[in-house]
Amino acid sequence: MIKVSVVGAKGRMGRHVVDAVNGAADMQLALALDAGDDLTRITPENTDVAVEFTVPSVTLDNVLTLIAQGVDVVVGTTGWTDERLDQVREALAKAPREGQKAFIAPNFAISAVLADYFSTQAAKYFESVEVIELHHPNKVDAPSGTAIHTAQGIAAARKAAGLPAVPDATETDGGSRGQSVDGIQVHAVRLRGLNAHEEVLFGNAGEQLTIRADSFDRGSFMPGVLLAARKLASDAPAGLTVGLANFLDL
Amino acid sequence: MIKVSVVGAKGRMGRHVVDAVNGAADMQLALALDAGDDLTRITPENTDVAVEFTVPSVTLDNVLTLIAQGVDVVVGTTGWTDERLDQVREALAKAPREGQKAFIAPNFAISAVLADYFSTQAAKYFESVEVIELHHPNKVDAPSGTAIHTAQGIAAARKAAGLPAVPDATETDGGSRGQSVDGIQVHAVRLRGLNAHEEVLFGNAGEQLTIRADSFDRGSFMPGVLLAARKLASDAPAGLTVGLANFLDL
Amino acid sequence: MIKVSVVGAKGRMGRHVVDAVNGAADMQLALALDAGDDLTRITPENTDVAVEFTVPSVTLDNVLTLIAQGVDVVVGTTGWTDERLDQVREALAKAPREGQKAFIAPNFAISAVLADYFSTQAAKYFESVEVIELHHPNKVDAPSGTAIHTAQGIAAARKAAGLPAVPDATETDGGSRGQSVDGIQVHAVRLRGLNAHEEVLFGNAGEQLTIRADSFDRGSFMPGVLLAARKLASDAPAGLTVGLANFLDL
Amino acid sequence: MIKVSVVGAKGRMGRHVVDAVNGAADMQLALALDAGDDLTRITPENTDVAVEFTVPSVTLDNVLTLIAQGVDVVVGTTGWTDERLDQVREALAKAPREGQKAFIAPNFAISAVLADYFSTQAAKYFESVEVIELHHPNKVDAPSGTAIHTAQGIAAARKAAGLPAVPDATETDGGSRGQSVDGIQVHAVRLRGLNAHEEVLFGNAGEQLTIRADSFDRGSFMPGVLLAARKLASDAPAGLTVGLANFLDL
């Protein structure tokens, strides 16, 4: 049994993590802590893996505390910069327990991670490609970070393969062609009823390949969270791993 | 048997019309004329309906000539303005034969016409709506005239029903949200392998309605052209009709 | 303000109705009753419209009781037969209050109702058509009642228009072609993560029309429930109305 | 410049190959032969790669002749059995030129090959999966060979990962649930206007991954044919290779 503690257990995501851990046959819930609780109650004796889903303003402190406690940690909070990731790497290098591990991911939905990965793989085989992301209308930024990441990956793969720019004869446009991210057009749709969705369209003469990921609700992150926890508890490498694709056998 | 003459018979669309007429059990091909041919060879004696698919620069003259000949005409050439349509109406009013008819449509694909019509019907029942049009990358204008028409129809229907603006919390965007047409966001995708496609997405809390029309090739216009020819040869009203939706029993 | 009482208020759907009524600016929640509560507490004095979402075994009794109380009722419980509907009609005919109304619908999702309606309208314009319904894997019956209803409507519209059978050269099949409902092939997909979805595909040479309704969760029924309650409280005709399409201005 | 000869040059596919070779900057058309022509005119002196698109009844003889001529060959004709493939392998083993190569593929559409490959990769990460293939209504077999191949690959990947059967509570069905291929449900749609399409739907709680390949016309095979010819003319291994996925860097 993998002993899992949850930090941010009363938050929107944390509650889902508690339920997911309780529902997993190979896991048991250790401590469920939230704001105001003492994180040093989490120790290697009672916890194999801590899952941290809080807010950007406190996540770095939480993670550093957990590492100093000698506990491996899965982090789902967003807002990580390269500088902050380096602080985690340094903390892990001088952690109390040998081989300590941390895992941080911007997106735990397996479908989204696979769509992103497959899109990069497919990129060099198609003359045309565009990205459409679709989200609920309360989202404040457009396009989504995931869509930007996918477009950047596709652009890099096309460049590495020596592909020219995508064909586009558009002469007159009032903005309908979307935003260019490294030369790849990205479109953002906002629609009540949706949650988080991404569709990548590839085209050659006479053919199309479409890869689409739908995240209907927060529960869609749980398989990825449990997968990461299991990886940390078994064969994940020591140190920091960033991105769920590293834990999929692709 | 409906006797059909084709004007522009050697053009990209005209050739399809000739084939479609030849393949229709209730029609027979009368004259197949092209640039340089004398249109006055087309008369009520040899032709029930003329189908005109040429270019914007000559279509008005062709149509006026055919009307003066006493022949009913289906027009597929694009580029009609209100002023030019009025010239056709005037010509019909003083046409040699009583009850003469003309039909002009920007889009003969039945799927596209129905998608446009259903979108207008559905408009007032949804909080959110956006339009995505997808075309081959050789298209010079974006968004398509069809998408603009659809968005305008949706906007008018929402306004008539007293609906507020669509919800949209976007604060930061580099252009990915597309073009606003009367308050409806329109997105244009350009992809090798595609021809002409439109998708309208409607959303309420917990539900989505999607209406999509795909025109895979020019052959997709032929059922609409034959339908229009049959209508002119039977129960279409005298005078000018604009738009295929008028000939569908909706 | 429309005074709405909810019967089955603690059930899965009833809780959503209570929330929806509380969230509607033009409604106020009167009584929220559940199993064991006395339905005769609901009267014309405290209630304009009762919404009943219970189970097939008790819904008829509940509806007859509410009608005898002189209260108009919106019914979302399933399992209605023609015989049971007739019992409701008879009860309404001799109801205590003049012009009493009841409304029963198998599906309150506006997107599903529109998809069904548009499919019937589109049916006669296409050579081919098939229906795909997709649901969560806990559903015990296949295909869904909604898909059967849609296929029957399409088949009837094709027949009325004199269309021949859909083209199909299949000679060898191990069951992949799905189930024929009045000559229309219906396919049922069961997938974890889905809720209730229907897609109708229409095809002519060179073109396709796709109409798709997605119901992501139970909340998707609420706009339809509120719309029905408002109709009963205003201009719905006296007597029994079956099906939400009757309350849409189509 | 790669010198390419075409066998079956007047056939439906062969004509497309001739056009594609003529349009490729790095290729030149050598001989374009058809039924009745002498295949021994194709030699290593005038041809680097022969592309064979004929019919199942003559393809084996053609391929053996070309191998005996010392020419590498790309084969697009269908109907290959394990026994026939072995005959090709034997012929290559004793071919006149050292390192001779042959390539046979059931499907040259890159989108279809990638969809099949990605589906196998994704298989073990999802609780549910179903396959829908959609074709023109003149197709005589259902489901398509490609869909069967995809379902078998998914089933094998799930088995290798120790996944249980897909969840399915269906108790009552008149055939709508489709055909089980190694435990994976496969659905076949037949629709006028379509050519060859495949959609694979994967589902977990709260999320869906969709991978779709559209082949709109025969031209969709040409990028794959040219890619195979280039591979034979460069770094493909000696002997027989079966399947385009082997020539993609995946």
PDB file of C-alpha atoms in Angstrom, chain D:
ATOM      1  CA  MET D   1      16.792  12.217 -58.823  1.00  0.00           C
ATOM      2  CA  ILE D   2      15.012   8.975 -58.042  1.00  0.00           C
ATOM      3  CA  LYS D   3      13.914   7.194 -61.237  1.00  0.00           C
ATOM      4  CA  VAL D   4      10.437   5.741 -60.645  1.00  0.00           C
ATOM      5  CA  SER D   5       8.540   3.358 -62.930  1.00  0.00           C
ATOM      6  CA  VAL D   6       4.830   2.756 -62.453  1.00  0.00           C
ATOM      7  CA  VAL D   7       3.140  -0.605 -63.023  1.00  0.00           C
ATOM      8  CA  GLY D   8      -0.620  -0.293 -63.447  1.00  0.00           C
ATOM      9  CA  ALA D   9      -0.134   3.249 -64.702  1.00  0.00           C
ATOM     10  CA  LYS D  10      -3.571   3.515 -66.276  1.00  0.00           C
ATOM     11  CA  GLY D  11      -5.464   2.264 -63.233  1.00  0.00           C
ATOM     12  CA  ARG D  12      -7.305   4.442 -60.720  1.00  0.00           C
ATOM     13  CA  MET D  13      -4.397   4.543 -58.301  1.00  0.00           C
ATOM     14  CA  GLY D  14      -1.657   4.279 -60.933  1.00  0.00           C
ATOM     15  CA  ARG D  15      -2.721   7.504 -62.603  1.00  0.00           C
ATOM     16  CA  HIS D  16      -2.408   9.289 -59.283  1.00  0.00           C
ATOM     17  CA  VAL D  17       1.079   7.801 -58.816  1.00  0.00           C
ATOM     18  CA  VAL D  18       2.188   9.023 -62.258  1.00  0.00           C
ATOM     19  CA  ASP D  19       0.974  12.521 -61.402  1.00  0.00           C
ATOM     20  CA  ALA D  20       2.594  12.448 -57.977  1.00  0.00           C
ATOM     21  CA  VAL D  21       5.951  11.320 -59.369  1.00  0.00           C
ATOM     22  CA  ASN D  22       5.803  13.994 -62.058  1.00  0.00           C
ATOM     23  CA  GLY D  23       5.084  16.557 -59.373  1.00  0.00           C
ATOM     24  CA  ALA D  24       7.905  15.524 -57.020  1.00  0.00           C
ATOM     25  CA  ALA D  25      11.038  17.663 -57.290  1.00  0.00           C
ATOM     26  CA  ASP D  26      13.344  14.781 -56.392  1.00  0.00           C
ATOM     27  CA  MET D  27      11.828  12.165 -58.742  1.00  0.00           C
ATOM     28  CA  GLN D  28      11.507  11.517 -62.424  1.00  0.00           C
ATOM     29  CA  LEU D  29       9.097   9.190 -64.149  1.00  0.00           C
ATOM     30  CA  ALA D  30      10.898   6.327 -65.915  1.00  0.00           C
ATOM     31  CA  LEU D  31       8.402   3.876 -67.447  1.00  0.00           C
ATOM     32  CA  ALA D  32       4.625   3.924 -67.063  1.00  0.00           C
ATOM     33  CA  LEU D  33       3.374   0.430 -67.888  1.00  0.00           C
ATOM     34  CA  ASP D  34      -0.030  -1.194 -67.734  1.00  0.00           C
ATOM     35  CA  ALA D  35      -1.696  -4.513 -68.466  1.00  0.00           C
ATOM     36  CA  GLY D  36      -0.201  -6.076 -71.600  1.00  0.00           C
ATOM     37  CA  ASP D  37       3.109  -4.242 -71.318  1.00  0.00           C
ATOM     38  CA  ASP D  38       6.343  -6.169 -70.883  1.00  0.00           C
ATOM     39  CA  LEU D  39       7.555  -5.683 -67.287  1.00  0.00           C
ATOM     40  CA  THR D  40      11.077  -6.786 -68.185  1.00  0.00           C
ATOM     41  CA  ARG D  41      11.519  -3.404 -69.812  1.00  0.00           C
ATOM     42  CA  ILE D  42      11.986  -2.167 -66.232  1.00  0.00           C
ATOM     43  CA  THR D  43      15.652  -2.606 -65.277  1.00  0.00           C
ATOM     44  CA  PRO D  44      18.085  -1.243 -62.669  1.00  0.00           C
ATOM     45  CA  GLU D  45      19.507   0.925 -65.466  1.00  0.00           C
ATOM     46  CA  ASN D  46      16.309   2.904 -66.055  1.00  0.00           C
ATOM     47  CA  THR D  47      14.581   2.483 -62.681  1.00  0.00           C
ATOM     48  CA  ASP D  48      15.483   2.952 -59.032  1.00  0.00           C
ATOM     49  CA  VAL D  49      12.065   2.053 -57.662  1.00  0.00           C
ATOM     50  CA  ALA D  50       9.000   0.499 -59.307  1.00  0.00           C
ATOM     51  CA  VAL D  51       5.570   1.291 -57.847  1.00  0.00           C
ATOM     52  CA  GLU D  52       3.013  -1.455 -58.405  1.00  0.00           C
ATOM     53  CA  PHE D  53      -0.727  -0.703 -58.101  1.00  0.00           C
ATOM     54  CA  THR D  54      -2.660  -3.374 -60.001  1.00  0.00           C
ATOM     55  CA  VAL D  55      -5.119  -6.060 -58.849  1.00  0.00           C
ATOM     56  CA  PRO D  56      -4.748  -8.975 -56.397  1.00  0.00           C
ATOM     57  CA  SER D  57      -4.806 -11.601 -59.168  1.00  0.00           C
ATOM     58  CA  VAL D  58      -1.636 -10.356 -60.887  1.00  0.00           C
ATOM     59  CA  THR D  59       0.319  -8.488 -58.230  1.00  0.00           C
ATOM     60  CA  LEU D  60       2.356 -11.455 -56.968  1.00  0.00           C
ATOM     61  CA  ASP D  61       3.560 -12.311 -60.483  1.00  0.00           C
ATOM     62  CA  ASN D  62       4.389  -8.673 -61.157  1.00  0.00           C
ATOM     63  CA  VAL D  63       6.374  -8.303 -57.953  1.00  0.00           C
ATOM     64  CA  LEU D  64       8.316 -11.530 -58.516  1.00  0.00           C
ATOM     65  CA  THR D  65       9.142 -10.405 -62.058  1.00  0.00           C
ATOM     66  CA  LEU D  66      10.362  -7.009 -60.877  1.00  0.00           C
ATOM     67  CA  ILE D  67      12.509  -8.590 -58.155  1.00  0.00           C
ATOM     68  CA  ALA D  68      13.999 -10.949 -60.724  1.00  0.00           C
ATOM     69  CA  GLN D  69      14.789  -7.881 -62.821  1.00  0.00           C
ATOM     70  CA  GLY D  70      16.869  -6.530 -59.938  1.00  0.00           C
ATOM     71  CA  VAL D  71      14.481  -3.658 -59.207  1.00  0.00           C
ATOM     72  CA  ASP D  72      13.245  -2.460 -55.808  1.00  0.00           C
ATOM     73  CA  VAL D  73       9.480  -2.290 -55.604  1.00  0.00           C
ATOM     74  CA  VAL D  74       6.753  -0.458 -53.649  1.00  0.00           C
ATOM     75  CA  VAL D  75       3.486  -2.427 -53.717  1.00  0.00           C
ATOM     76  CA  GLY D  76       0.098  -0.842 -53.100  1.00  0.00           C
ATOM     77  CA  THR D  77      -2.124  -3.630 -54.370  1.00  0.00           C
ATOM     78  CA  THR D  78      -4.126  -5.354 -51.621  1.00  0.00           C
ATOM     79  CA  GLY D  79      -4.923  -9.007 -50.975  1.00  0.00           C
ATOM     80  CA  TRP D  80      -1.610 -10.233 -49.557  1.00  0.00           C
ATOM     81  CA  THR D  81      -1.556 -13.372 -47.401  1.00  0.00           C
ATOM     82  CA  ASP D  82       1.267 -14.553 -45.153  1.00  0.00           C
ATOM     83  CA  GLU D  83       2.036 -17.254 -47.699  1.00  0.00           C
ATOM     84  CA  ARG D  84       2.353 -14.772 -50.540  1.00  0.00           C
ATOM     85  CA  LEU D  85       4.494 -12.454 -48.432  1.00  0.00           C
ATOM     86  CA  ASP D  86       6.815 -15.413 -47.793  1.00  0.00           C
ATOM     87  CA  GLN D  87       7.152 -15.950 -51.538  1.00  0.00           C
ATOM     88  CA  VAL D  88       8.287 -12.333 -51.865  1.00  0.00           C
ATOM     89  CA  ARG D  89      10.786 -12.802 -49.023  1.00  0.00           C
ATOM     90  CA  GLU D  90      12.221 -15.902 -50.699  1.00  0.00           C
ATOM     91  CA  ALA D  91      12.498 -14.109 -54.017  1.00  0.00           C
ATOM     92  CA  LEU D  92      14.350 -11.241 -52.377  1.00  0.00           C
ATOM     93  CA  ALA D  93      16.754 -13.657 -50.656  1.00  0.00           C
ATOM     94  CA  LYS D  94      17.928 -14.936 -54.023  1.00  0.00           C
ATOM     95  CA  ALA D  95      17.542 -11.690 -55.959  1.00  0.00           C
ATOM     96  CA  PRO D  96      20.159 -10.816 -58.601  1.00  0.00           C
ATOM     97  CA  ARG D  97      21.273  -7.564 -56.966  1.00  0.00           C
ATOM     98  CA  GLU D  98      22.640  -7.402 -53.447  1.00  0.00           C
ATOM     99  CA  GLY D  99      20.474  -5.689 -50.813  1.00  0.00           C
ATOM    100  CA  GLN D 100      17.297  -5.673 -52.902  1.00  0.00           C
ATOM    101  CA  LYS D 101      14.210  -4.289 -51.220  1.00  0.00           C
ATOM    102  CA  ALA D 102      10.438  -4.546 -51.430  1.00  0.00           C
ATOM    103  CA  PHE D 103       7.750  -2.702 -49.527  1.00  0.00           C
ATOM    104  CA  ILE D 104       4.105  -3.733 -49.205  1.00  0.00           C
ATOM    105  CA  ALA D 105       1.441  -1.771 -47.308  1.00  0.00           C
ATOM    106  CA  PRO D 106      -2.313  -2.203 -46.901  1.00  0.00           C
ATOM    107  CA  ASN D 107      -2.783   1.532 -46.374  1.00  0.00           C
ATOM    108  CA  PHE D 108      -0.604   4.390 -47.632  1.00  0.00           C
ATOM    109  CA  ALA D 109      -2.583   7.225 -46.018  1.00  0.00           C
ATOM    110  CA  ILE D 110      -0.202   8.702 -43.457  1.00  0.00           C
ATOM    111  CA  SER D 111      -3.098   9.934 -41.325  1.00  0.00           C
ATOM    112  CA  ALA D 112      -4.554   6.424 -41.132  1.00  0.00           C
ATOM    113  CA  VAL D 113      -1.187   4.845 -40.335  1.00  0.00           C
ATOM    114  CA  LEU D 114      -0.516   7.393 -37.587  1.00  0.00           C
ATOM    115  CA  ALA D 115      -4.034   7.031 -36.143  1.00  0.00           C
ATOM    116  CA  ASP D 116      -3.496   3.284 -35.950  1.00  0.00           C
ATOM    117  CA  TYR D 117      -0.087   3.708 -34.329  1.00  0.00           C
ATOM    118  CA  PHE D 118      -1.149   6.353 -31.809  1.00  0.00           C
ATOM    119  CA  SER D 119      -4.177   4.246 -30.857  1.00  0.00           C
ATOM    120  CA  THR D 120      -1.942   1.369 -29.919  1.00  0.00           C
ATOM    121  CA  GLN D 121       0.249   3.695 -27.876  1.00  0.00           C
ATOM    122  CA  ALA D 122      -2.728   5.254 -26.065  1.00  0.00           C
ATOM    123  CA  ALA D 123      -4.546   1.980 -25.446  1.00  0.00           C
ATOM    124  CA  LYS D 124      -3.226   1.122 -22.013  1.00  0.00           C
ATOM    125  CA  TYR D 125      -4.032   4.508 -20.479  1.00  0.00           C
ATOM    126  CA  PHE D 126      -7.810   4.362 -20.860  1.00  0.00           C
ATOM    127  CA  GLU D 127     -10.569   2.364 -19.240  1.00  0.00           C
ATOM    128  CA  SER D 128     -12.821   2.498 -22.316  1.00  0.00           C
ATOM    129  CA  VAL D 129     -12.196   2.455 -26.057  1.00  0.00           C
ATOM    130  CA  GLU D 130     -14.309   1.945 -29.172  1.00  0.00           C
ATOM    131  CA  VAL D 131     -13.597   2.210 -32.898  1.00  0.00           C
ATOM    132  CA  ILE D 132     -15.876   3.813 -35.494  1.00  0.00           C
ATOM    133  CA  GLU D 133     -15.029   3.498 -39.181  1.00  0.00           C
ATOM    134  CA  LEU D 134     -16.975   5.418 -41.815  1.00  0.00           C
ATOM    135  CA  HIS D 135     -16.923   4.692 -45.562  1.00  0.00           C
ATOM    136  CA  HIS D 136     -18.813   5.317 -48.796  1.00  0.00           C
ATOM    137  CA  PRO D 137     -21.869   3.088 -49.201  1.00  0.00           C
ATOM    138  CA  ASN D 138     -20.404   1.048 -52.063  1.00  0.00           C
ATOM    139  CA  LYS D 139     -17.986  -0.763 -49.770  1.00  0.00           C
ATOM    140  CA  VAL D 140     -18.953  -4.449 -49.548  1.00  0.00           C
ATOM    141  CA  ASP D 141     -17.193  -5.497 -46.352  1.00  0.00           C
ATOM    142  CA  ALA D 142     -17.748  -4.211 -42.829  1.00  0.00           C
ATOM    143  CA  PRO D 143     -15.889  -3.362 -40.736  1.00  0.00           C
ATOM    144  CA  SER D 144     -12.886  -2.219 -42.756  1.00  0.00           C
ATOM    145  CA  GLY D 145      -9.602  -4.082 -42.593  1.00  0.00           C
ATOM    146  CA  THR D 146      -7.997  -0.978 -41.136  1.00  0.00           C
ATOM    147  CA  ALA D 147     -10.540  -0.828 -38.291  1.00  0.00           C
ATOM    148  CA  ILE D 148     -10.010  -4.509 -37.516  1.00  0.00           C
ATOM    149  CA  HIS D 149      -6.252  -3.929 -37.456  1.00  0.00           C
ATOM    150  CA  THR D 150      -6.648  -0.958 -35.115  1.00  0.00           C
ATOM    151  CA  ALA D 151      -8.959  -2.844 -32.757  1.00  0.00           C
ATOM    152  CA  GLN D 152      -6.608  -5.827 -32.661  1.00  0.00           C
ATOM    153  CA  GLY D 153      -3.660  -3.579 -31.861  1.00  0.00           C
ATOM    154  CA  ILE D 154      -5.568  -1.875 -29.064  1.00  0.00           C
ATOM    155  CA  ALA D 155      -6.730  -5.201 -27.639  1.00  0.00           C
ATOM    156  CA  ALA D 156      -3.188  -6.557 -27.653  1.00  0.00           C
ATOM    157  CA  ALA D 157      -1.814  -3.436 -25.946  1.00  0.00           C
ATOM    158  CA  ARG D 158      -4.497  -3.594 -23.251  1.00  0.00           C
ATOM    159  CA  LYS D 159      -3.781  -7.272 -22.648  1.00  0.00           C
ATOM    160  CA  ALA D 160      -0.036  -6.672 -22.435  1.00  0.00           C
ATOM    161  CA  ALA D 161      -0.677  -3.946 -19.837  1.00  0.00           C
ATOM    162  CA  GLY D 162      -2.942  -6.212 -17.808  1.00  0.00           C
ATOM    163  CA  LEU D 163      -6.084  -4.125 -18.317  1.00  0.00           C
ATOM    164  CA  PRO D 164      -9.464  -5.743 -17.662  1.00  0.00           C
ATOM    165  CA  ALA D 165     -12.286  -5.815 -20.204  1.00  0.00           C
ATOM    166  CA  VAL D 166     -13.828  -2.456 -21.070  1.00  0.00           C
ATOM    167  CA  PRO D 167     -16.782  -1.566 -18.810  1.00  0.00           C
ATOM    168  CA  ASP D 168     -20.184  -2.232 -20.374  1.00  0.00           C
ATOM    169  CA  ALA D 169     -23.428  -2.689 -18.477  1.00  0.00           C
ATOM    170  CA  THR D 170     -25.527  -3.222 -21.613  1.00  0.00           C
ATOM    171  CA  GLU D 171     -28.266  -5.754 -20.933  1.00  0.00           C
ATOM    172  CA  THR D 172     -30.685  -5.063 -23.761  1.00  0.00           C
ATOM    173  CA  ASP D 173     -29.453  -4.488 -27.304  1.00  0.00           C
ATOM    174  CA  GLY D 174     -30.796  -5.181 -30.764  1.00  0.00           C
ATOM    175  CA  GLY D 175     -27.404  -4.953 -32.429  1.00  0.00           C
ATOM    176  CA  SER D 176     -26.558  -1.297 -31.920  1.00  0.00           C
ATOM    177  CA  ARG D 177     -23.425  -2.037 -29.889  1.00  0.00           C
ATOM    178  CA  GLY D 178     -21.545  -3.148 -32.985  1.00  0.00           C
ATOM    179  CA  GLN D 179     -19.061  -5.961 -33.500  1.00  0.00           C
ATOM    180  CA  SER D 180     -16.553  -7.143 -30.931  1.00  0.00           C
ATOM    181  CA  VAL D 181     -13.039  -7.510 -32.354  1.00  0.00           C
ATOM    182  CA  ASP D 182     -10.912  -9.106 -29.633  1.00  0.00           C
ATOM    183  CA  GLY D 183     -13.181  -7.452 -27.059  1.00  0.00           C
ATOM    184  CA  ILE D 184     -13.113  -3.986 -28.650  1.00  0.00           C
ATOM    185  CA  GLN D 185     -16.441  -2.773 -30.084  1.00  0.00           C
ATOM    186  CA  VAL D 186     -16.180  -1.703 -33.725  1.00  0.00           C
ATOM    187  CA  HIS D 187     -18.900   0.286 -35.522  1.00  0.00           C
ATOM    188  CA  ALA D 188     -19.181   0.747 -39.295  1.00  0.00           C
ATOM    189  CA  VAL D 189     -21.009   3.725 -40.817  1.00  0.00           C
ATOM    190  CA  ARG D 190     -21.847   3.877 -44.540  1.00  0.00           C
ATOM    191  CA  LEU D 191     -22.622   7.326 -45.896  1.00  0.00           C
ATOM    192  CA  ARG D 192     -22.784   8.841 -49.379  1.00  0.00           C
ATOM    193  CA  GLY D 193     -20.196  11.601 -49.663  1.00  0.00           C
ATOM    194  CA  LEU D 194     -17.608   9.882 -47.479  1.00  0.00           C
ATOM    195  CA  ASN D 195     -14.520   8.039 -48.670  1.00  0.00           C
ATOM    196  CA  ALA D 196     -12.535   6.285 -45.882  1.00  0.00           C
ATOM    197  CA  HIS D 197     -12.447   7.487 -42.293  1.00  0.00           C
ATOM    198  CA  GLU D 198     -11.630   6.053 -38.874  1.00  0.00           C
ATOM    199  CA  GLU D 199     -12.234   7.454 -35.406  1.00  0.00           C
ATOM    200  CA  VAL D 200     -10.947   5.926 -32.194  1.00  0.00           C
ATOM    201  CA  LEU D 201     -12.562   7.060 -28.935  1.00  0.00           C
ATOM    202  CA  PHE D 202     -10.771   6.551 -25.615  1.00  0.00           C
ATOM    203  CA  GLY D 203     -12.416   7.362 -22.267  1.00  0.00           C
ATOM    204  CA  ASN D 204     -11.516   7.664 -18.609  1.00  0.00           C
ATOM    205  CA  ALA D 205     -13.596   9.233 -15.853  1.00  0.00           C
ATOM    206  CA  GLY D 206     -13.928  12.882 -16.864  1.00  0.00           C
ATOM    207  CA  GLU D 207     -11.853  12.758 -20.013  1.00  0.00           C
ATOM    208  CA  GLN D 208     -11.824  11.591 -23.628  1.00  0.00           C
ATOM    209  CA  LEU D 209      -9.127  11.236 -26.261  1.00  0.00           C
ATOM    210  CA  THR D 210     -10.224  11.092 -29.895  1.00  0.00           C
ATOM    211  CA  ILE D 211      -7.964  10.179 -32.783  1.00  0.00           C
ATOM    212  CA  ARG D 212      -9.454  10.496 -36.258  1.00  0.00           C
ATOM    213  CA  ALA D 213      -8.092   9.898 -39.739  1.00  0.00           C
ATOM    214  CA  ASP D 214      -9.925  11.144 -42.831  1.00  0.00           C
ATOM    215  CA  SER D 215      -8.978   9.994 -46.300  1.00  0.00           C
ATOM    216  CA  PHE D 216     -11.039  12.212 -48.594  1.00  0.00           C
ATOM    217  CA  ASP D 217      -9.808  10.785 -51.892  1.00  0.00           C
ATOM    218  CA  ARG D 218      -7.188   8.560 -53.514  1.00  0.00           C
ATOM    219  CA  GLY D 219      -4.738  11.433 -53.605  1.00  0.00           C
ATOM    220  CA  SER D 220      -4.367  10.902 -49.880  1.00  0.00           C
ATOM    221  CA  PHE D 221      -2.250   7.833 -50.582  1.00  0.00           C
ATOM    222  CA  MET D 222       0.384   9.681 -52.602  1.00  0.00           C
ATOM    223  CA  PRO D 223       2.494  11.223 -49.801  1.00  0.00           C
ATOM    224  CA  GLY D 224       2.819   7.730 -48.361  1.00  0.00           C
ATOM    225  CA  VAL D 225       3.749   6.208 -51.725  1.00  0.00           C
ATOM    226  CA  LEU D 226       6.421   8.832 -52.355  1.00  0.00           C
ATOM    227  CA  LEU D 227       7.738   8.440 -48.810  1.00  0.00           C
ATOM    228  CA  ALA D 228       8.075   4.678 -49.336  1.00  0.00           C
ATOM    229  CA  ALA D 229       9.824   5.147 -52.689  1.00  0.00           C
ATOM    230  CA  ARG D 230      12.283   7.575 -51.108  1.00  0.00           C
ATOM    231  CA  LYS D 231      12.962   5.127 -48.283  1.00  0.00           C
ATOM    232  CA  LEU D 232      13.688   2.268 -50.709  1.00  0.00           C
ATOM    233  CA  ALA D 233      15.996   4.577 -52.635  1.00  0.00           C
ATOM    234  CA  SER D 234      17.864   5.525 -49.461  1.00  0.00           C
ATOM    235  CA  ASP D 235      18.094   3.877 -46.038  1.00  0.00           C
ATOM    236  CA  ALA D 236      15.396   1.201 -45.974  1.00  0.00           C
ATOM    237  CA  PRO D 237      16.765  -2.185 -44.912  1.00  0.00           C
ATOM    238  CA  ALA D 238      17.257  -4.940 -47.493  1.00  0.00           C
ATOM    239  CA  GLY D 239      14.459  -7.497 -47.808  1.00  0.00           C
ATOM    240  CA  LEU D 240      10.726  -7.087 -47.352  1.00  0.00           C
ATOM    241  CA  THR D 241       9.121  -4.400 -45.170  1.00  0.00           C
ATOM    242  CA  VAL D 242       5.373  -4.586 -44.512  1.00  0.00           C
ATOM    243  CA  GLY D 243       3.470  -1.532 -43.287  1.00  0.00           C
ATOM    244  CA  LEU D 244       4.114   2.187 -43.597  1.00  0.00           C
ATOM    245  CA  ALA D 245       4.567   2.649 -39.829  1.00  0.00           C
ATOM    246  CA  ASN D 246       7.997   1.037 -40.284  1.00  0.00           C
ATOM    247  CA  PHE D 247       9.067   3.953 -42.460  1.00  0.00           C
ATOM    248  CA  LEU D 248       7.884   6.667 -40.090  1.00  0.00           C
ATOM    249  CA  ASP D 249      10.245   7.847 -37.335  1.00  0.00           C
ATOM    250  CA  LEU D 250       7.916   7.120 -34.452  1.00  0.00           C
TER     251      LEU D 250
END
